[in-house]
Structure formats: C-alpha cells, structure tokens
mmCIF file of C-alpha atoms in Angstrom:
data_model
loop_
_atom_site.group_PDB
_atom_site.id
_atom_site.type_symbol
_atom_site.label_atom_id
_atom_site.label_comp_id
_atom_site.label_asym_id
_atom_site.label_seq_id
_atom_site.Cartn_x
_atom_site.Cartn_y
_atom_site.Cartn_z
ATOM 1 C CA MET A 597 -0.295 5.970 9.713
ATOM 2 C CA ASP A 598 -3.109 8.420 10.526
ATOM 3 C CA ASN A 599 -3.405 11.797 9.082
ATOM 4 C CA ILE A 600 -1.812 14.198 11.563
ATOM 5 C CA ASN A 601 -3.843 16.990 9.995
ATOM 6 C CA LEU A 602 -6.975 15.136 11.257
ATOM 7 C CA PHE A 603 -6.482 15.435 15.017
ATOM 8 C CA SER A 604 -10.012 16.936 15.254
ATOM 9 C CA THR A 605 -13.537 16.000 15.967
ATOM 10 C CA ASN A 606 -14.780 18.723 13.565
ATOM 11 C CA THR A 607 -18.440 17.964 12.740
ATOM 12 C CA ASN A 608 -17.899 19.513 9.226
ATOM 13 C CA LEU A 609 -16.181 16.265 8.285
ATOM 14 C CA LEU A 610 -19.702 14.747 7.682
ATOM 15 C CA LYS A 611 -20.717 17.441 5.224
ATOM 16 C CA PRO A 612 -20.560 16.543 1.518
ATOM 17 C CA VAL A 613 -17.474 18.386 0.320
ATOM 18 C CA ASN A 614 -15.745 17.375 -2.956
ATOM 19 C CA ARG A 615 -13.006 19.949 -3.037
ATOM 20 C CA GLY A 616 -9.348 18.760 -3.471
ATOM 21 C CA ILE A 617 -10.101 15.051 -4.106
ATOM 22 C CA THR A 618 -8.169 13.349 -6.791
ATOM 23 C CA LEU A 619 -9.538 10.501 -8.740
ATOM 24 C CA LEU A 620 -6.845 8.072 -9.723
ATOM 25 C CA SER A 621 -6.451 6.843 -13.354
ATOM 26 C CA SER A 622 -6.157 3.183 -14.193
ATOM 27 C CA ARG A 623 -2.324 3.655 -14.670
ATOM 28 C CA GLU A 624 -2.131 5.190 -11.195
ATOM 29 C CA LEU A 625 -4.202 2.412 -9.694
ATOM 30 C CA THR A 626 -1.819 -0.149 -11.128
ATOM 31 C CA LYS A 627 0.968 1.619 -9.316
ATOM 32 C CA MET A 628 -1.069 1.647 -6.172
ATOM 33 C CA ARG A 629 -1.652 -2.059 -6.453
ATOM 34 C CA ARG A 630 2.094 -2.613 -6.672
ATOM 35 C CA VAL A 631 2.971 -0.563 -3.550
ATOM 36 C CA GLY A 632 -0.032 -2.029 -1.791
ATOM 37 C CA GLN A 633 1.503 -5.432 -2.181
ATOM 38 C CA ILE A 634 4.800 -4.248 -0.915
ATOM 39 C CA ALA A 635 3.043 -2.994 2.175
ATOM 40 C CA ALA A 636 1.117 -6.275 2.653
ATOM 41 C CA ASN A 637 4.151 -8.323 2.195
ATOM 42 C CA LEU A 638 6.218 -6.256 4.622
ATOM 43 C CA LEU A 639 3.677 -6.678 7.359
ATOM 44 C CA ASN A 640 3.546 -10.425 6.739
ATOM 45 C CA HIS A 641 7.367 -10.515 6.921
ATOM 46 C CA LEU A 642 7.448 -8.587 10.249
ATOM 47 C CA GLU A 643 4.797 -10.831 11.591
ATOM 48 C CA THR A 644 7.290 -13.824 11.610
ATOM 49 C CA MET A 645 9.495 -11.778 14.119
ATOM 50 C CA ILE A 646 6.783 -11.078 16.687
ATOM 51 C CA LYS A 647 7.523 -12.906 19.880
ATOM 52 C CA PRO A 648 8.562 -12.154 23.446
ATOM 53 C CA GLY A 649 12.056 -10.682 23.765
ATOM 54 C CA VAL A 650 12.077 -8.814 20.447
ATOM 55 C CA SER A 651 12.495 -5.007 20.540
ATOM 56 C CA THR A 652 10.428 -2.679 18.506
ATOM 57 C CA GLN A 653 13.673 -1.205 17.259
ATOM 58 C CA GLU A 654 14.498 -4.631 15.774
ATOM 59 C CA LEU A 655 11.221 -4.634 13.891
ATOM 60 C CA ASN A 656 12.025 -1.101 12.627
ATOM 61 C CA ASP A 657 15.490 -2.042 11.449
ATOM 62 C CA GLU A 658 14.187 -5.166 9.698
ATOM 63 C CA ALA A 659 11.545 -3.113 7.948
ATOM 64 C CA GLU A 660 14.184 -0.733 6.684
ATOM 65 C CA CYS A 661 16.330 -3.610 5.227
ATOM 66 C CA TRP A 662 13.348 -5.367 3.732
ATOM 67 C CA THR A 663 11.900 -2.346 2.098
ATOM 68 C CA LYS A 664 15.291 -1.343 0.611
ATOM 69 C CA ALA A 665 15.669 -4.764 -0.839
ATOM 70 C CA TYR A 666 12.480 -4.300 -2.799
ATOM 71 C CA GLY A 667 13.437 -0.970 -4.152
ATOM 72 C CA ALA A 668 11.083 1.045 -1.895
ATOM 73 C CA LYS A 669 11.485 3.581 0.892
ATOM 74 C CA ASN A 670 9.476 4.300 4.068
ATOM 75 C CA ALA A 671 7.208 7.274 4.174
ATOM 76 C CA PRO A 672 7.079 7.731 7.946
ATOM 77 C CA LEU A 673 10.809 8.387 8.348
ATOM 78 C CA GLY A 674 11.362 12.190 8.545
ATOM 79 C CA TYR A 675 7.648 12.851 7.984
ATOM 80 C CA ALA A 676 6.909 16.265 9.606
ATOM 81 C CA PRO A 677 3.313 17.676 8.949
ATOM 82 C CA LEU A 678 2.139 20.922 10.519
ATOM 83 C CA ASN A 679 4.246 21.702 13.593
ATOM 84 C CA HIS A 680 5.207 18.208 14.504
ATOM 85 C CA PRO A 681 8.903 17.124 14.727
ATOM 86 C CA PRO A 682 10.192 14.751 11.964
ATOM 87 C CA PHE A 683 9.060 11.150 12.823
ATOM 88 C CA PRO A 684 12.290 9.494 13.659
ATOM 89 C CA ARG A 685 11.663 5.902 12.533
ATOM 90 C CA SER A 686 10.409 4.059 9.415
ATOM 91 C CA ILE A 687 7.422 2.276 10.933
ATOM 92 C CA CYS A 688 5.045 2.846 13.813
ATOM 93 C CA THR A 689 4.917 0.340 16.675
ATOM 94 C CA SER A 690 2.046 0.852 19.056
ATOM 95 C CA VAL A 691 2.032 -1.545 22.042
ATOM 96 C CA ASN A 692 -0.786 -2.105 24.446
ATOM 97 C CA GLU A 693 -2.196 1.278 25.578
ATOM 98 C CA VAL A 694 -0.462 3.115 22.730
ATOM 99 C CA VAL A 695 -3.199 4.275 20.354
ATOM 100 C CA CYS A 696 -1.085 5.089 17.475
ATOM 101 C CA HIS A 697 2.275 6.486 16.219
ATOM 102 C CA GLY A 698 4.356 4.624 18.700
ATOM 103 C CA ILE A 699 8.079 5.186 18.036
ATOM 104 C CA PRO A 700 10.235 2.021 17.887
ATOM 105 C CA ASN A 701 12.880 1.932 20.735
ATOM 106 C CA PRO A 702 15.628 -0.555 21.489
ATOM 107 C CA ARG A 703 14.584 -0.567 25.124
ATOM 108 C CA GLN A 704 10.968 -1.503 24.346
ATOM 109 C CA ILE A 705 10.987 -5.290 24.515
ATOM 110 C CA LEU A 706 7.874 -7.264 23.589
ATOM 111 C CA LYS A 707 6.507 -9.405 26.465
ATOM 112 C CA ASP A 708 4.119 -12.414 26.562
ATOM 113 C CA GLY A 709 0.585 -11.064 26.676
ATOM 114 C CA ASP A 710 1.279 -7.887 24.797
ATOM 115 C CA ILE A 711 -0.554 -6.543 21.707
ATOM 116 C CA ILE A 712 1.251 -4.543 19.096
ATOM 117 C CA ASN A 713 0.032 -2.578 16.076
ATOM 118 C CA ILE A 714 2.605 -2.225 13.297
ATOM 119 C CA ASP A 715 1.801 0.509 10.800
ATOM 120 C CA VAL A 716 3.798 0.627 7.531
ATOM 121 C CA THR A 717 3.799 2.953 4.576
ATOM 122 C CA PRO A 718 6.276 2.136 1.856
ATOM 123 C CA ILE A 719 6.655 4.321 -1.223
ATOM 124 C CA LEU A 720 7.254 2.779 -4.635
ATOM 125 C CA ASP A 721 7.573 4.794 -7.871
ATOM 126 C CA GLY A 722 6.163 7.790 -6.059
ATOM 127 C CA TYR A 723 2.967 6.119 -4.696
ATOM 128 C CA HIS A 724 2.133 5.268 -1.052
ATOM 129 C CA GLY A 725 0.775 1.968 0.370
ATOM 130 C CA ASP A 726 -0.536 2.290 3.805
ATOM 131 C CA THR A 727 -1.581 -0.630 5.979
ATOM 132 C CA SER A 728 -1.421 -1.809 9.692
ATOM 133 C CA LYS A 729 -2.412 -4.716 11.731
ATOM 134 C CA THR A 730 -2.546 -5.568 15.532
ATOM 135 C CA PHE A 731 -0.728 -8.700 16.501
ATOM 136 C CA LEU A 732 -0.824 -10.860 19.540
ATOM 137 C CA VAL A 733 2.410 -11.503 21.337
ATOM 138 C CA GLY A 734 2.347 -14.878 23.004
ATOM 139 C CA SER A 735 -0.940 -15.495 24.822
ATOM 140 C CA PRO A 736 -2.797 -12.161 25.625
ATOM 141 C CA SER A 737 -5.868 -12.049 27.739
ATOM 142 C CA HIS A 738 -9.310 -13.067 26.391
ATOM 143 C CA LYS A 739 -10.375 -9.432 26.454
ATOM 144 C CA ALA A 740 -7.283 -8.440 24.513
ATOM 145 C CA GLN A 741 -7.957 -11.088 21.869
ATOM 146 C CA LYS A 742 -11.545 -9.892 21.578
ATOM 147 C CA LEU A 743 -10.484 -6.243 21.179
ATOM 148 C CA VAL A 744 -8.167 -7.235 18.301
ATOM 149 C CA GLU A 745 -10.850 -9.449 16.660
ATOM 150 C CA VAL A 746 -13.530 -6.846 16.912
ATOM 151 C CA THR A 747 -11.264 -4.054 15.570
ATOM 152 C CA ARG A 748 -10.483 -6.090 12.473
ATOM 153 C CA GLU A 749 -14.166 -6.940 11.945
ATOM 154 C CA CYS A 750 -14.942 -3.164 12.276
ATOM 155 C CA MET A 751 -12.529 -2.370 9.514
ATOM 156 C CA LEU A 752 -13.957 -5.070 7.269
ATOM 157 C CA ARG A 753 -17.565 -3.910 7.970
ATOM 158 C CA GLY A 754 -16.634 -0.384 7.109
ATOM 159 C CA ILE A 755 -14.808 -1.472 3.890
ATOM 160 C CA ALA A 756 -17.963 -3.557 2.863
ATOM 161 C CA LYS A 757 -20.010 -0.387 2.640
ATOM 162 C CA ILE A 758 -17.769 1.127 0.035
ATOM 163 C CA LYS A 759 -19.274 1.413 -3.497
ATOM 164 C CA PRO A 760 -20.129 4.204 -5.943
ATOM 165 C CA GLY A 761 -22.863 6.372 -4.680
ATOM 166 C CA ALA A 762 -22.401 5.301 -1.000
ATOM 167 C CA ARG A 763 -21.605 8.003 1.594
ATOM 168 C CA VAL A 764 -18.629 8.349 3.897
ATOM 169 C CA GLY A 765 -21.077 8.219 6.812
ATOM 170 C CA ASP A 766 -22.083 4.668 5.840
ATOM 171 C CA ILE A 767 -18.480 3.547 6.511
ATOM 172 C CA GLY A 768 -18.335 5.154 9.869
ATOM 173 C CA ALA A 769 -21.690 4.074 10.929
ATOM 174 C CA ALA A 770 -20.904 0.414 10.276
ATOM 175 C CA ILE A 771 -17.692 0.656 12.285
ATOM 176 C CA ALA A 772 -19.099 2.547 15.252
ATOM 177 C CA GLU A 773 -22.258 0.339 15.615
ATOM 178 C CA TYR A 774 -20.266 -2.881 15.730
ATOM 179 C CA ALA A 775 -17.647 -1.400 18.076
ATOM 180 C CA LYS A 776 -20.407 -0.277 20.584
ATOM 181 C CA ALA A 777 -22.348 -3.524 20.351
ATOM 182 C CA ASN A 778 -19.136 -5.349 21.519
ATOM 183 C CA GLY A 779 -18.404 -2.879 24.335
ATOM 184 C CA PHE A 780 -15.483 -1.005 22.824
ATOM 185 C CA SER A 781 -14.908 2.619 22.072
ATOM 186 C CA VAL A 782 -13.955 4.293 18.713
ATOM 187 C CA VAL A 783 -11.190 6.883 18.822
ATOM 188 C CA LYS A 784 -12.812 9.729 16.957
ATOM 189 C CA GLU A 785 -9.694 11.946 16.633
ATOM 190 C CA MET A 786 -7.978 9.488 14.137
ATOM 191 C CA LEU A 787 -9.410 9.419 10.683
ATOM 192 C CA GLY A 788 -8.748 7.597 7.376
ATOM 193 C CA HIS A 789 -7.388 9.685 4.553
ATOM 194 C CA GLY A 790 -6.916 9.877 0.949
ATOM 195 C CA ILE A 791 -3.660 8.492 -0.380
ATOM 196 C CA GLY A 792 -1.694 8.160 -3.619
ATOM 197 C CA ARG A 793 1.260 10.310 -4.555
ATOM 198 C CA GLN A 794 0.554 12.152 -1.316
ATOM 199 C CA PHE A 795 0.781 10.328 1.980
ATOM 200 C CA HIS A 796 -2.357 12.199 3.378
ATOM 201 C CA CYS A 797 -4.979 13.972 1.407
ATOM 202 C CA ARG A 798 -8.741 14.197 0.977
ATOM 203 C CA PRO A 799 -11.142 12.548 1.437
ATOM 204 C CA GLU A 800 -11.271 12.276 5.208
ATOM 205 C CA ILE A 801 -12.806 9.069 6.603
ATOM 206 C CA PRO A 802 -14.222 9.211 10.028
ATOM 207 C CA HIS A 803 -14.755 5.976 11.681
ATOM 208 C CA TYR A 804 -18.101 7.070 13.144
ATOM 209 C CA GLY A 805 -20.978 8.809 11.538
ATOM 210 C CA GLN A 806 -24.544 8.623 10.117
ATOM 211 C CA ARG A 807 -25.771 6.419 7.290
ATOM 212 C CA GLY A 808 -26.524 8.386 4.143
ATOM 213 C CA LYS A 809 -24.588 11.422 5.237
ATOM 214 C CA GLY A 810 -21.218 12.876 4.119
ATOM 215 C CA LEU A 811 -19.197 12.767 0.946
ATOM 216 C CA LYS A 812 -20.528 10.621 -1.937
ATOM 217 C CA LEU A 813 -18.070 7.966 -3.079
ATOM 218 C CA ARG A 814 -16.964 7.964 -6.695
ATOM 219 C CA PRO A 815 -14.887 5.508 -8.722
ATOM 220 C CA GLY A 816 -11.193 6.332 -8.639
ATOM 221 C CA MET A 817 -11.209 7.568 -5.022
ATOM 222 C CA VAL A 818 -8.403 5.921 -2.994
ATOM 223 C CA PHE A 819 -8.248 6.135 0.811
ATOM 224 C CA THR A 820 -7.515 4.319 4.042
ATOM 225 C CA VAL A 821 -10.008 2.774 6.440
ATOM 226 C CA GLU A 822 -8.186 2.427 9.770
ATOM 227 C CA PRO A 823 -10.407 2.255 12.831
ATOM 228 C CA ILE A 824 -8.854 2.407 16.345
ATOM 229 C CA LEU A 825 -10.773 0.830 19.175
ATOM 230 C CA ASN A 826 -10.091 1.255 22.885
ATOM 231 C CA GLU A 827 -10.965 -1.274 25.614
ATOM 232 C CA GLY A 828 -12.134 1.514 27.803
ATOM 233 C CA THR A 829 -13.162 5.059 26.825
ATOM 234 C CA GLY A 830 -12.264 6.666 23.534
ATOM 235 C CA ASN A 831 -10.313 9.430 25.263
ATOM 236 C CA ILE A 832 -6.635 9.750 24.386
ATOM 237 C CA LYS A 833 -3.609 11.989 25.142
ATOM 238 C CA PHE A 834 -0.343 12.787 23.548
ATOM 239 C CA LEU A 835 3.072 12.214 24.922
ATOM 240 C CA ALA A 836 5.850 14.867 24.948
ATOM 241 C CA ASP A 837 7.550 13.445 21.819
ATOM 242 C CA GLY A 838 4.858 15.068 19.777
ATOM 243 C CA TRP A 839 3.739 11.855 18.152
ATOM 244 C CA THR A 840 2.779 9.004 20.526
ATOM 245 C CA ALA A 841 -0.873 8.843 21.514
ATOM 246 C CA ILE A 842 -2.070 6.674 24.424
ATOM 247 C CA THR A 843 -5.375 5.891 26.093
ATOM 248 C CA LYS A 844 -6.061 8.217 28.985
ATOM 249 C CA ASP A 845 -7.248 5.358 31.123
ATOM 250 C CA LYS A 846 -4.182 3.194 30.239
ATOM 251 C CA LYS A 847 -6.417 0.383 28.848
ATOM 252 C CA LEU A 848 -5.691 -1.475 25.648
ATOM 253 C CA SER A 849 -6.029 -0.022 22.167
ATOM 254 C CA ALA A 850 -6.096 -1.823 18.750
ATOM 255 C CA GLN A 851 -6.081 -0.758 15.110
ATOM 256 C CA PHE A 852 -6.431 -2.289 11.590
ATOM 257 C CA GLU A 853 -5.842 -0.451 8.359
ATOM 258 C CA HIS A 854 -6.230 -1.167 4.562
ATOM 259 C CA THR A 855 -5.816 1.141 1.603
ATOM 260 C CA VAL A 856 -8.799 0.795 -0.617
ATOM 261 C CA ALA A 857 -10.050 1.993 -4.071
ATOM 262 C CA VAL A 858 -13.662 2.710 -5.090
ATOM 263 C CA THR A 859 -14.278 0.796 -8.359
ATOM 264 C CA ASN A 860 -17.175 1.042 -10.816
ATOM 265 C CA THR A 861 -18.911 -1.814 -9.114
ATOM 266 C CA GLY A 862 -17.686 -1.676 -5.463
ATOM 267 C CA VAL A 863 -14.295 -1.662 -3.732
ATOM 268 C CA GLU A 864 -10.883 -3.078 -4.121
ATOM 269 C CA ILE A 865 -8.558 -3.630 -1.155
ATOM 270 C CA LEU A 866 -5.075 -2.651 -2.436
ATOM 271 C CA THR A 867 -3.170 -3.880 0.662
ATOM 272 C CA LEU A 868 -4.547 -7.465 0.762
ATOM 273 C CA PRO A 869 -1.691 -10.032 0.693
ATOM 274 C CA ARG A 870 -1.677 -11.969 -2.529
#
C-alpha cells in the first residue's frame, strides 16, 4: 500500500535529508524477514484464486482467514492517515484502470482479460511486510501483458541499484528510464516508503529521479520499491471514497512492490517467496 502522506510531487523529495530515518537492528531485520515471508506467501495463496467469476470481496475474505491462521493481522483494515476515512478492507484490489487502493467489493467480479493488483500488508510481532503484484485474469491483451511485464522489470531494475552509498535518485532513474523506453508512464504521486514498526515512514522513495541525487542509502534502511506504470499518461484522479485512484484516461495501470533492506554489501528483498 502506498504512503497516503506522499500524494505529492514535491521536488524536495530529491534533496538529501536524513531526518527521521530509523536504521533497523539485526534483531528487527529478523522480524522483518518473518513478516515478509508471511506477505509473500499470502500473495502466492491468493494467486491460486484468481480466475474469471471470482469477486474481489472473496479475495479479501480469504486473505483475512489466511492471515489469521498464521497469527498475523492486516494493516490496511481501519488504516486512516491524515484526513482519510478508515480503509474498510484488509487488502487492496486494483483492477484495470484502478491505479491503487482499490477497495474489495462483492459486486466486482473478475472477467477474462482483466488485470488485478493485489496489495497486502500483514503485521506480525509488531512489524509490517508490504508487497504487491499485478496478476493476469485469463488472457489479457498483448498490451496489458507487456504493461505488467515492464512494471515488474522496472521494480527489479530499481531494486538492483540499492547498495550502501547509492542515492535514492538512482532507484527512480532506473525505473523511469525503462518505463519510458517501453512507452509507459510512471505515476509520480505514489512513492515507496520506509517501513518497520510503522506502516509508513521515511525514507520516501520516488519512482523517478536523477542518478547521483537524493538521500544516500545506509545499511539498516528498510523501505518499499513499488512503481506504478500506466498504459497512457501518468495522470490520475481519486474517487469519492477517498481512497481509490484511477487513470484519468481510463487506460490500464499496473504495480509491483517489494519490501527491501539495505545491507552492508547490497540489498535483501524481504518479501521474496522462499
């Protein structure tokens, strides 16, 4: 789930600011690995349900049962940052033109050719594991499949730039360059975020930027990399529910997300399935 406090294109995000960033200890990283695996396994479990005829509410209900069985709870349920109403479900389900924060609904039935992003954030022992993936429903168009593939590759290219001494701008530049080369647009309003005991905290991770600019990465930093790419323009708008963002041109949108930790030698993806 994206940081609601980051609905902004503030250029100050690329300035090197270290205030308010927590470096996690080895003990805390062990807990983050555990909850990261819960998150990864939950996504894998939900993937088995994705087919035409399934409602997004069914996905939400299964996520609640599965998470409870593993001794965890879901961070999105009741989450209410800033002036937003409490989020009413346990996961986000963003279908087709929905950019992010789609609210599961019993009347929203998946159809052949849809794409759906499922964003999960379980909490275990006080720590958050945040991950998302865009899935294909049946046989989407070639353009939809390319959008999904490129979005995943953008995330991986951004993560590959993470190491001690690298800059936040290195991550965003790698993402934006690959998206543009493939004819897609990055949604600039939605940023990655620090995570640990808090759902959303510093550092802020734009999915665009300049190489060599921005915050310097240090071992112990933990944050999400979660680019959103649109088939058309990067312009979005929000629905009256206060949460759901959609593409202004009603074209498709896709997202992938991992929680990562900066290590002494590079990066560890905490939400990889194992």
